[in-house]
Coordinates of C-alpha atoms in Angstrom, one line a residue:
Chain A
M640 CA 75.7 102.1 38.5
Q641 CA 74.1 105.4 37.2
P642 CA 73.4 107.0 40.6
L643 CA 77.0 106.3 41.6
K644 CA 78.4 108.5 38.9
T645 CA 76.1 111.4 39.6
D646 CA 77.0 111.2 43.2
I647 CA 80.7 111.7 42.3
R648 CA 79.8 114.7 40.1
K649 CA 77.8 116.2 42.8
K650 CA 80.6 116.2 45.3
G651 CA 82.6 118.0 42.5
K652 CA 85.4 115.6 42.4
D653 CA 88.2 116.5 40.1
P654 CA 89.8 114.1 37.7
W655 CA 93.1 112.5 38.9
S656 CA 95.1 114.8 36.6
K657 CA 93.6 118.0 38.2
E658 CA 93.8 116.5 41.7
L659 CA 97.6 115.6 41.3
K660 CA 98.3 119.2 39.9
K661 CA 96.7 120.7 43.1
S662 CA 97.6 118.1 45.8
W663 CA 101.0 116.7 44.7
P664 CA 102.8 118.0 47.6
L665 CA 100.4 115.9 49.9
Y666 CA 101.1 112.8 47.9
V667 CA 104.8 113.6 48.2
L668 CA 104.6 114.2 51.9
C669 CA 103.0 110.6 52.4
I670 CA 105.9 108.8 50.6
P671 CA 108.3 108.4 53.5
A672 CA 105.7 106.8 55.8
L673 CA 104.3 104.8 52.9
V674 CA 107.8 103.5 52.0
C675 CA 108.3 102.5 55.8
V676 CA 105.1 100.7 55.9
L677 CA 105.4 98.9 52.8
I678 CA 108.8 97.5 53.7
F679 CA 108.5 96.9 57.4
A680 CA 104.8 96.3 58.0
Y681 CA 103.8 94.7 54.6
G682 CA 107.0 93.1 53.8
P683 CA 106.9 90.7 56.8
M684 CA 103.4 89.7 55.7
V685 CA 104.8 88.3 52.5
G686 CA 106.9 86.2 54.7
L687 CA 103.8 84.5 56.2
V688 CA 104.0 82.0 53.6
M689 CA 106.6 80.3 55.5
A690 CA 103.7 79.2 57.8
F691 CA 103.0 76.7 54.9
Q692 CA 106.5 75.5 54.2
D693 CA 109.1 73.4 55.9
Y694 CA 111.2 76.5 56.0
K695 CA 114.9 76.0 55.9
P696 CA 117.1 79.2 56.1
W697 CA 119.6 78.0 53.6
L698 CA 116.9 77.3 51.0
G699 CA 114.9 80.5 51.6
I700 CA 111.3 80.9 50.8
S701 CA 111.6 80.3 47.4
G702 CA 113.4 77.0 47.8
S703 CA 111.7 75.5 50.8
A704 CA 109.3 72.8 50.6
W705 CA 105.4 73.5 50.7
I706 CA 103.7 71.4 53.5
G707 CA 100.2 72.9 53.3
W708 CA 98.5 73.0 56.8
D709 CA 100.9 70.7 58.6
N710 CA 102.4 73.4 60.6
F711 CA 99.0 74.4 61.9
A712 CA 97.8 70.9 62.6
R713 CA 101.1 70.8 64.8
I714 CA 99.8 73.6 66.9
F715 CA 97.0 71.3 68.2
Q716 CA 99.2 68.1 68.6
Y717 CA 102.0 69.9 70.7
K718 CA 101.1 69.9 74.4
E719 CA 103.3 72.9 74.8
A720 CA 101.6 74.9 72.2
T721 CA 98.1 74.3 73.3
Q722 CA 99.3 75.0 76.9
A723 CA 100.8 78.2 75.8
I724 CA 97.6 79.3 74.2
T725 CA 95.4 78.3 77.3
N726 CA 97.9 80.3 79.4
T727 CA 97.7 83.3 77.2
L728 CA 94.1 83.4 77.2
I729 CA 93.8 83.1 81.1
I730 CA 96.6 85.7 81.8
A731 CA 95.5 88.1 79.2
V732 CA 91.7 87.8 80.3
I733 CA 92.4 88.4 83.8
K734 CA 94.7 91.3 83.0
I735 CA 92.2 92.9 80.9
V736 CA 89.4 92.6 83.4
V737 CA 91.6 93.9 86.4
G738 CA 93.1 96.5 84.0
I739 CA 89.7 97.9 83.3
V740 CA 88.1 97.7 87.0
V741 CA 91.0 98.9 89.1
P742 CA 91.7 102.1 87.1
I743 CA 88.0 103.0 87.2
I744 CA 87.9 102.5 91.0
M745 CA 91.1 104.5 91.5
A746 CA 90.0 107.2 89.2
I747 CA 86.8 107.7 91.4
L748 CA 88.6 107.5 94.6
L749 CA 91.2 109.9 93.4
S750 CA 88.5 112.2 92.1
E751 CA 87.3 112.4 95.8
I752 CA 90.5 113.9 96.9
R753 CA 89.9 117.6 97.3
N754 CA 93.3 118.8 98.2
M755 CA 94.8 119.6 94.7
G756 CA 98.3 119.3 95.9
V757 CA 98.0 115.9 97.2
K758 CA 95.9 114.9 94.1
K759 CA 98.5 116.0 91.7
S760 CA 101.3 114.4 93.6
I761 CA 99.4 111.0 93.9
Q762 CA 98.9 111.4 90.0
T763 CA 102.5 112.2 89.3
L764 CA 103.6 109.3 91.3
V765 CA 101.1 106.6 90.1
Y766 CA 101.8 107.3 86.5
L767 CA 105.6 106.8 86.8
P768 CA 106.0 102.9 86.6
H769 CA 104.3 103.0 83.1
F770 CA 107.5 104.6 81.9
L771 CA 109.9 102.1 83.3
S772 CA 111.0 99.4 81.1
W773 CA 109.9 95.9 81.9
V774 CA 113.7 95.2 82.2
T775 CA 113.9 97.6 85.2
V776 CA 110.6 96.4 86.7
A777 CA 111.9 92.8 86.3
G778 CA 115.2 93.8 88.0
I779 CA 113.2 95.3 90.7
M780 CA 110.9 92.5 91.2
I781 CA 113.6 89.6 90.9
D782 CA 115.2 91.4 93.7
L783 CA 112.1 92.1 95.8
L784 CA 110.6 88.9 95.2
G785 CA 113.7 86.5 95.7
L786 CA 114.1 84.1 98.4
D787 CA 116.2 86.5 100.4
G788 CA 114.4 89.6 98.9
G789 CA 112.4 92.4 100.6
I790 CA 109.0 90.8 100.6
N791 CA 110.2 87.3 101.8
H792 CA 112.1 89.2 104.6
V793 CA 108.9 90.9 105.8
L794 CA 106.9 87.5 105.4
T795 CA 109.5 85.5 107.5
S796 CA 110.5 88.2 110.2
V797 CA 107.1 89.7 110.9
F798 CA 104.7 86.7 109.9
G799 CA 106.9 83.8 110.5
I800 CA 106.0 82.4 107.1
Q801 CA 108.6 80.4 105.2
P802 CA 110.0 82.1 102.3
V803 CA 108.0 82.0 99.1
Y804 CA 109.6 81.7 95.6
F805 CA 107.1 83.8 93.8
L806 CA 108.9 83.5 90.4
G807 CA 109.6 79.9 90.6
D808 CA 106.2 78.5 91.7
P809 CA 103.7 77.6 89.0
V810 CA 100.8 78.5 91.2
L811 CA 102.1 81.9 92.1
F812 CA 103.6 83.0 89.0
R813 CA 100.2 84.0 87.4
P814 CA 99.1 86.2 90.3
T815 CA 102.6 87.7 90.3
V816 CA 102.5 88.6 86.7
I817 CA 99.1 90.0 87.0
I818 CA 99.7 92.2 90.2
S819 CA 103.1 93.5 88.7
D820 CA 101.3 94.4 85.5
L821 CA 98.6 96.2 87.4
W822 CA 101.3 98.1 89.4
K823 CA 102.9 99.3 86.3
N824 CA 100.0 100.4 84.3
F825 CA 97.0 101.1 86.4
G826 CA 98.0 104.9 86.8
F827 CA 98.3 105.2 83.1
G828 CA 94.9 103.5 82.5
M829 CA 93.3 105.9 85.0
I830 CA 94.2 109.1 82.8
V831 CA 91.2 108.7 80.4
Y832 CA 88.7 107.9 83.2
L833 CA 89.9 111.0 85.3
A834 CA 89.6 113.1 82.3
V835 CA 85.9 112.0 82.0
I836 CA 85.1 112.5 85.6
T837 CA 86.7 116.1 85.5
G838 CA 84.5 116.8 82.5
I839 CA 81.2 116.1 84.4
D840 CA 79.1 119.2 84.7
P841 CA 79.0 120.1 88.4
S842 CA 75.3 120.9 88.3
Y843 CA 74.6 117.3 88.1
Y844 CA 76.0 116.8 91.5
E845 CA 74.3 120.0 92.8
A846 CA 71.0 118.8 91.7
A847 CA 71.6 115.3 93.1
E848 CA 72.8 117.0 96.4
I849 CA 69.5 118.9 96.6
D850 CA 67.4 115.8 96.0
G851 CA 69.3 114.5 99.1
A852 CA 71.6 112.0 97.5
S853 CA 74.5 110.8 99.6
R854 CA 78.0 111.1 98.1
W855 CA 77.8 107.3 97.4
Q856 CA 74.6 107.6 95.7
Q857 CA 76.0 110.5 93.5
I858 CA 78.8 108.2 92.5
R859 CA 76.4 105.5 91.6
H860 CA 74.0 107.6 89.6
V861 CA 76.1 110.6 88.3
T862 CA 79.7 109.6 88.0
L863 CA 79.5 105.9 86.9
P864 CA 76.9 106.6 84.1
S865 CA 78.9 109.5 82.9
M866 CA 81.9 107.2 82.6
L867 CA 79.9 104.2 80.9
P868 CA 80.6 105.3 77.2
M869 CA 84.2 105.5 77.9
I870 CA 84.3 102.1 79.8
I871 CA 82.4 100.5 76.9
V872 CA 84.9 101.7 74.4
I873 CA 87.8 100.6 76.4
A874 CA 86.3 97.2 77.4
T875 CA 85.3 96.4 73.7
L876 CA 88.6 97.5 72.3
S877 CA 90.6 95.5 74.7
L878 CA 88.8 92.4 73.3
G879 CA 91.3 92.6 70.5
N880 CA 94.1 92.1 73.0
I881 CA 92.9 88.8 74.3
L882 CA 95.7 86.9 72.8
D883 CA 98.4 89.4 74.0
A884 CA 99.4 88.4 77.6
G885 CA 102.4 90.8 77.6
F886 CA 105.6 89.3 75.9
E887 CA 108.0 91.7 77.5
Q888 CA 106.9 91.0 81.0
I889 CA 106.7 87.3 80.9
F890 CA 110.0 87.0 78.9
N891 CA 111.7 88.9 81.7
L892 CA 110.2 87.1 84.5
Y893 CA 109.7 83.5 83.6
N894 CA 112.0 80.4 83.8
P895 CA 111.6 76.8 82.9
L896 CA 110.1 76.1 86.4
V897 CA 106.8 78.0 85.4
Y898 CA 106.4 77.1 81.9
S899 CA 103.4 75.1 82.7
T900 CA 101.4 78.1 83.7
G901 CA 103.4 81.1 82.5
D902 CA 104.5 80.5 78.9
I903 CA 102.4 82.4 76.4
I904 CA 102.0 82.3 72.7
D905 CA 104.7 84.9 72.1
T906 CA 107.2 83.4 74.3
Y907 CA 106.6 80.1 72.9
V908 CA 107.2 81.3 69.3
Y909 CA 110.3 82.8 70.4
R910 CA 111.6 79.7 71.9
S911 CA 110.4 77.3 69.2
S912 CA 111.4 79.3 66.2
L913 CA 114.4 81.4 67.0
L914 CA 116.0 79.3 69.4
N915 CA 115.1 76.0 68.1
G916 CA 115.1 76.8 64.3
Q917 CA 111.6 75.8 63.7
Y918 CA 110.9 78.8 61.6
G919 CA 107.8 77.5 59.6
F920 CA 106.1 76.3 62.8
G921 CA 106.9 79.5 64.7
T922 CA 105.4 81.5 61.8
A923 CA 102.3 79.3 61.8
V924 CA 101.7 79.9 65.6
G925 CA 102.3 83.6 65.1
L926 CA 99.8 83.7 62.2
F927 CA 97.3 81.7 64.2
K928 CA 97.6 84.4 66.9
S929 CA 97.5 87.4 64.3
G930 CA 94.6 86.0 62.4
I931 CA 92.3 85.5 65.5
S932 CA 93.5 88.9 66.8
F933 CA 92.6 90.5 63.6
V934 CA 89.1 89.1 63.7
L935 CA 88.5 90.0 67.4
I936 CA 89.8 93.6 66.8
V937 CA 87.6 94.1 63.8
I938 CA 84.6 92.9 65.6
S939 CA 85.6 95.1 68.8
Y940 CA 86.0 98.1 66.6
R941 CA 82.6 97.5 65.1
I942 CA 81.0 97.1 68.7
A943 CA 82.6 100.2 70.0
Y944 CA 81.4 102.1 67.0
K945 CA 77.8 100.8 67.3
A946 CA 77.6 101.1 71.1
A947 CA 79.6 104.4 71.6
N948 CA 80.0 106.0 68.4
Y949 CA 83.7 105.4 68.5
K950 CA 85.9 106.0 65.4
I951 CA 89.5 105.3 65.1
F952 CA 90.3 108.5 63.1
Chain B
M409 CA 79.1 122.0 100.9
Y410 CA 78.1 118.4 100.0
H411 CA 80.7 116.2 101.9
K412 CA 79.9 117.0 105.4
S413 CA 78.4 113.9 106.8
K414 CA 80.4 111.9 109.4
G415 CA 80.5 108.8 107.2
Y416 CA 82.0 110.7 104.4
K417 CA 84.6 112.3 106.6
I418 CA 85.7 108.8 107.6
F419 CA 85.8 107.6 104.1
S420 CA 87.8 110.6 103.1
F421 CA 90.4 110.0 105.9
F422 CA 90.8 106.3 104.7
N423 CA 90.7 107.4 101.1
Y424 CA 93.7 109.7 101.6
I425 CA 95.8 107.1 103.6
F426 CA 94.9 104.5 100.9
L427 CA 95.8 106.4 98.1
I428 CA 99.1 108.0 99.4
L429 CA 100.1 104.4 100.3
I430 CA 99.5 103.3 96.6
A431 CA 101.5 106.2 95.3
L432 CA 104.3 105.5 97.7
S433 CA 104.3 101.9 96.5
C434 CA 104.9 103.3 92.8
F435 CA 108.0 105.3 93.9
L436 CA 109.5 103.3 96.7
P437 CA 111.0 100.6 94.7
M438 CA 113.0 103.1 92.7
L439 CA 114.2 104.7 96.1
H440 CA 115.1 101.1 97.4
L441 CA 117.2 100.7 94.3
L442 CA 118.9 104.0 94.9
A443 CA 119.7 103.1 98.3
Q444 CA 120.9 99.7 97.4
S445 CA 123.4 101.3 94.9
L446 CA 124.8 103.5 97.5
S447 CA 125.1 100.8 100.3
S448 CA 128.1 98.6 101.2
K449 CA 128.0 94.9 100.6
S450 CA 127.8 93.8 104.2
A451 CA 124.8 96.2 104.6
I452 CA 123.0 94.5 101.5
N453 CA 123.8 91.0 102.4
G454 CA 122.7 91.6 105.7
N455 CA 119.4 92.9 104.5
L456 CA 119.7 96.2 106.4
V457 CA 119.1 98.5 103.3
S458 CA 115.5 99.6 102.9
F459 CA 115.1 103.1 101.5
W460 CA 118.2 104.7 102.9
P461 CA 121.8 104.0 102.2
V462 CA 123.7 102.1 104.7
D463 CA 127.5 102.7 104.8
F464 CA 127.1 105.3 102.0
N465 CA 129.6 104.9 99.1
M466 CA 129.7 105.6 95.4
D467 CA 131.8 102.6 94.5
A468 CA 129.2 100.8 92.6
Y469 CA 128.9 103.8 90.3
A470 CA 132.5 104.3 89.9
K471 CA 132.8 100.6 88.8
T472 CA 129.9 101.0 86.4
F473 CA 131.3 104.0 84.6
R474 CA 134.6 102.2 84.4
N475 CA 132.8 99.2 82.7
T476 CA 133.3 99.8 78.9
N477 CA 130.5 97.4 78.2
F478 CA 128.2 99.7 80.0
T479 CA 129.4 103.0 78.8
G480 CA 129.5 101.7 75.3
S481 CA 126.0 100.5 75.4
M482 CA 125.0 103.7 76.8
Q483 CA 126.4 105.5 73.8
I484 CA 124.6 103.2 71.4
S485 CA 121.3 103.9 73.4
V486 CA 121.8 107.6 73.1
F487 CA 122.7 107.6 69.4
R488 CA 119.8 105.2 68.7
T489 CA 117.3 107.3 70.6
V490 CA 118.3 110.5 68.8
L491 CA 118.5 109.1 65.4
G492 CA 115.4 107.0 65.8
T493 CA 113.3 109.8 67.1
L494 CA 114.4 112.1 64.2
I495 CA 113.6 109.6 61.6
S496 CA 110.3 108.7 63.3
M497 CA 109.2 112.2 63.8
F498 CA 110.1 113.1 60.0
V499 CA 108.1 110.1 58.8
I500 CA 105.0 110.7 61.1
T501 CA 104.8 114.5 60.8
T502 CA 105.0 114.6 56.9
A503 CA 102.4 111.9 56.6
G504 CA 100.3 113.3 59.5
Y505 CA 100.0 116.7 57.9
A506 CA 99.1 115.5 54.5
L507 CA 96.5 113.1 56.0
S508 CA 95.0 116.0 57.9
K509 CA 94.0 117.4 54.7
D510 CA 91.3 116.3 52.3
F511 CA 92.5 115.0 49.1
R512 CA 91.6 112.1 46.6
G513 CA 92.9 108.7 47.9
R514 CA 93.3 110.0 51.3
N515 CA 91.0 107.3 52.7
V516 CA 92.7 104.5 50.9
L517 CA 96.2 105.7 52.3
M518 CA 94.7 106.0 55.6
W519 CA 93.5 102.4 55.7
I520 CA 96.9 101.3 54.4
F521 CA 98.3 102.9 57.5
I522 CA 95.6 101.8 59.9
F523 CA 95.8 98.2 58.8
T524 CA 99.3 98.0 60.3
M525 CA 97.7 98.3 63.8
L526 CA 95.4 95.3 63.1
F527 CA 97.5 92.8 61.5
S528 CA 101.3 92.1 61.5
G529 CA 103.6 89.6 59.8
G530 CA 104.9 88.7 63.3
L531 CA 108.3 87.9 64.7
I532 CA 109.9 85.5 62.5
P533 CA 109.0 87.1 59.1
S534 CA 110.2 90.5 60.6
Y535 CA 113.4 88.9 61.7
I536 CA 114.2 87.3 58.4
L537 CA 113.3 90.6 56.5
V538 CA 115.6 92.8 58.7
T539 CA 118.3 90.0 58.3
K540 CA 117.8 89.9 54.4
L541 CA 118.1 93.8 54.2
G542 CA 121.5 93.3 55.7
F543 CA 120.6 95.3 58.8
K544 CA 121.6 92.8 61.4
D545 CA 124.2 94.2 63.6
T546 CA 123.6 97.7 62.4
I547 CA 121.8 100.5 64.1
W548 CA 119.3 100.6 61.2
S549 CA 117.8 97.4 62.7
L550 CA 117.0 99.4 65.7
V551 CA 115.6 102.6 64.3
L552 CA 113.9 101.6 61.0
P553 CA 111.6 98.7 61.6
G554 CA 109.7 100.8 64.2
A555 CA 109.9 104.1 62.7
F556 CA 106.3 104.4 61.7
G557 CA 103.6 103.9 64.3
A558 CA 100.0 104.2 63.2
Y559 CA 98.9 105.3 66.7
N560 CA 101.4 108.1 66.7
L561 CA 100.2 109.1 63.4
I562 CA 96.7 109.5 64.5
L563 CA 97.7 111.5 67.5
I564 CA 99.7 114.0 65.3
M565 CA 97.1 114.2 62.8
N566 CA 94.5 115.2 65.6
F567 CA 96.8 117.9 66.7
F568 CA 97.3 119.2 63.2
K569 CA 93.4 119.3 62.8
T570 CA 93.1 121.6 65.6
I571 CA 95.0 124.2 64.0
P572 CA 92.5 126.8 62.3
K573 CA 92.1 126.4 58.5
A574 CA 92.1 130.1 58.0
L575 CA 95.6 130.4 58.7
E576 CA 96.4 128.0 56.0
E577 CA 94.1 129.7 53.7
A578 CA 95.8 133.1 54.4
A579 CA 99.2 131.7 53.6
F580 CA 98.0 130.3 50.4
I581 CA 96.8 133.6 49.3
D582 CA 100.2 134.8 50.1
G583 CA 101.5 132.4 47.7
A584 CA 102.8 129.7 50.2
S585 CA 103.0 126.1 49.1
F586 CA 101.8 123.0 51.2
F587 CA 105.7 122.6 52.1
V588 CA 106.1 126.1 53.3
I589 CA 102.8 126.0 55.2
F590 CA 103.9 122.8 56.7
R591 CA 107.2 124.0 58.0
K592 CA 106.3 127.5 58.9
I593 CA 102.9 127.3 60.3
Y594 CA 102.0 123.6 61.2
L595 CA 105.1 122.5 62.8
P596 CA 105.7 125.6 65.2
L597 CA 102.2 125.8 66.2
S598 CA 101.8 122.3 67.1
L599 CA 104.9 122.0 69.2
P600 CA 103.1 120.5 72.4
G601 CA 101.7 117.8 70.2
L602 CA 105.0 117.3 68.6
A603 CA 106.6 117.2 72.0
T604 CA 104.3 114.6 73.4
V605 CA 104.6 112.2 70.6
G606 CA 108.4 112.9 70.4
L607 CA 108.7 112.0 74.1
F608 CA 106.8 108.9 73.7
I609 CA 109.0 107.7 70.9
M610 CA 112.2 108.8 72.8
V611 CA 111.1 106.9 75.7
G612 CA 110.2 103.8 73.6
H613 CA 113.6 103.9 72.0
W614 CA 115.5 104.3 75.3
N615 CA 113.7 101.4 77.0
A616 CA 113.7 99.1 74.0
W617 CA 115.7 95.9 74.6
F618 CA 114.3 93.2 72.7
D619 CA 115.2 94.3 69.2
G620 CA 118.9 94.7 70.5
I621 CA 118.9 91.1 71.6
L622 CA 117.4 89.9 68.4
Y623 CA 119.4 91.8 65.9
M624 CA 122.7 92.4 67.5
S625 CA 125.0 89.1 67.6
S626 CA 127.5 90.6 70.0
T627 CA 126.9 92.2 73.2
E628 CA 129.3 94.9 72.5
N629 CA 126.6 96.1 70.1
Y630 CA 123.7 95.9 72.6
P631 CA 121.8 99.3 73.4
L632 CA 121.7 99.9 77.2
A633 CA 118.4 98.3 77.9
S634 CA 119.5 94.9 76.0
F635 CA 122.8 95.0 78.0
L636 CA 120.8 95.5 81.3
Q637 CA 118.5 92.8 80.3
T638 CA 121.6 90.2 80.2
V639 CA 123.0 91.7 83.4
V640 CA 119.6 92.0 85.4
V641 CA 117.6 89.1 84.1
Q642 CA 119.9 86.5 82.7
G643 CA 122.4 87.6 85.2
S644 CA 125.4 86.8 83.1
A645 CA 128.5 86.9 85.1
Q646 CA 131.1 87.6 82.4
S647 CA 129.4 90.9 81.4
M648 CA 130.0 92.3 85.0
A649 CA 133.9 91.5 84.7
L650 CA 134.6 91.9 88.4
S651 CA 138.1 91.3 89.5
Q652 CA 138.4 89.2 92.6
S653 CA 139.3 92.0 95.0
E654 CA 136.4 94.1 93.6
A655 CA 133.9 91.1 94.0
A656 CA 135.1 90.9 97.6
A657 CA 134.2 94.6 98.3
L658 CA 131.3 95.2 95.9
S659 CA 127.9 93.6 96.1
E660 CA 126.5 92.2 92.9
Q661 CA 123.1 93.7 93.8
S662 CA 124.7 97.1 94.4
I663 CA 126.1 97.3 91.0
K664 CA 123.0 95.9 89.3
A665 CA 121.1 98.5 91.3
A666 CA 123.4 101.2 90.2
Q667 CA 123.0 100.1 86.5
I668 CA 119.3 100.0 86.6
F669 CA 119.2 103.4 88.4
I670 CA 121.7 105.2 85.7
S671 CA 119.6 103.7 82.9
T672 CA 116.4 104.9 84.4
L673 CA 117.8 108.3 85.3
P674 CA 116.9 109.9 81.7
I675 CA 113.3 108.8 81.9
I676 CA 113.0 110.2 85.5
L677 CA 114.6 113.6 84.2
V678 CA 112.1 114.0 81.1
Y679 CA 109.3 112.7 83.3
P680 CA 108.0 116.1 84.4
F681 CA 107.9 117.3 80.8
L682 CA 106.2 113.9 79.7
Q683 CA 103.7 114.0 82.5
K684 CA 102.9 117.6 81.5
Y685 CA 101.9 116.7 77.9
F686 CA 100.8 113.1 77.9
V687 CA 97.8 113.5 79.8
K688 CA 96.5 115.8 77.0
G689 CA 97.9 113.5 74.5
I690 CA 96.2 110.4 75.7
V691 CA 93.0 112.2 76.2
L692 CA 93.0 113.5 72.7
G693 CA 93.9 109.8 71.3
A694 CA 91.0 108.5 73.2
V695 CA 88.2 110.8 73.4
K696 CA 87.1 112.0 70.1
E697 CA 84.3 114.3 69.2

């Protein structure tokens, strides 16, 4: 205990009264954000106790009966719930892998474009879909992928294939979801990698050139190693998203035909609780997801910090 | 100098073609939508419309702007975006300024804010809270719950940290308080940072649709994105309210396309500004020294 005390004195920390007199405006400036967070972020956390209740809206949290872990046990009894968890994992993992690999490849390819005008134009266009809402993208896709939509029009008239119902076929639904997510977000994911490539010291390339390295060898031995720390950071941090398969997208694209492969935890929570009134159960599923995500995020931040010296702030 | 080999030239050629095709694929769906919105029903039904309007007409737009559900939703969206962005920016810049300084308890506060990125109460508790607060069917349900964002706070904080400390010290000596320094030095000097985050928040509000569906019990109170969700995705016919003669002349797809296009127009208009700032913003958020 003793060393701790001298530590504080060494740093010259003022007592609270003195600090308040000096820095009170800083505390005041934090109040609006603090109030927001306490109400809208920490407030709902209190409501998590519903996960342990047979919650009835007319009885409220104080009046509803406590049922312990029953709601959680039900997660593993309901086929629909386990199915949603499996779907979430599969869709999210593929999305994460594809969503890291493709932007890296695209960033490298784009960095090989020497014409600045072309490069800038391509960049501007590929970032655009990220800023469209999923409602807009879903509108486009429902039209494009419908039975008489543009894609099927091409498939039938050019290739003579029977029309395919992309959004109503359990087998095709996942690939459709993954590709459309990629289409919307790869440009945005590319930004950081491009910034890293732009920041590489050109003398590395010159040295490799003199040593007789081909362009491909230069990419392998200069570009990729320079990108590695950033790739590690992004890959480890995305570990925390392993239970996030994209509510907005799935909600706008799915339908009962594809529940078997497309229903994810978030859409299942929405349907089972807000639509069917099982508030306690829905909260339990949500808490199950948040809990696992929390552990994964903490682990991934640890790894990112150890492996690449990444700090949140 | 280094890319003269024959193999590289071939690669380069295909690389250009490939990337240009990919870039077009990101933009052509919007063009298709625009073409559909300006085409006639027979042309759309006959699958004749690709990227250029066939039988050019503006009827779908005229119809859309006569639809009071649409224009009403648009007003709600505009109001929500302006109010929501102002509130968010106020909350985030004040805290961001304070937290970019060193004071006692700063780290504790910082963790209180960061923790919201790691763990949340989830959908149902949030829904019940907003309902209990009496925000249901009011604009507050759309602008208050998401007003604070930890990620935006970190971005703003990092922008504030790039402002030289000497400026602040000089102002202190001249007798300025924290509040004056915040308003007269930090806010004006970090305008590019504020613009980045502000645009992010604006786009977020404009595009948000789920909270509208969740918290508004009547479609009349839906913001534009929620209204569109019902039209485009749920395809509810009554919200289109077409009369018989209009239904005969106008393609449903054409009206949908017009509505989607109009709702996306503000994004496309601010996009040049967004694009200018956000690259810097993202990189600042991800790469730290």
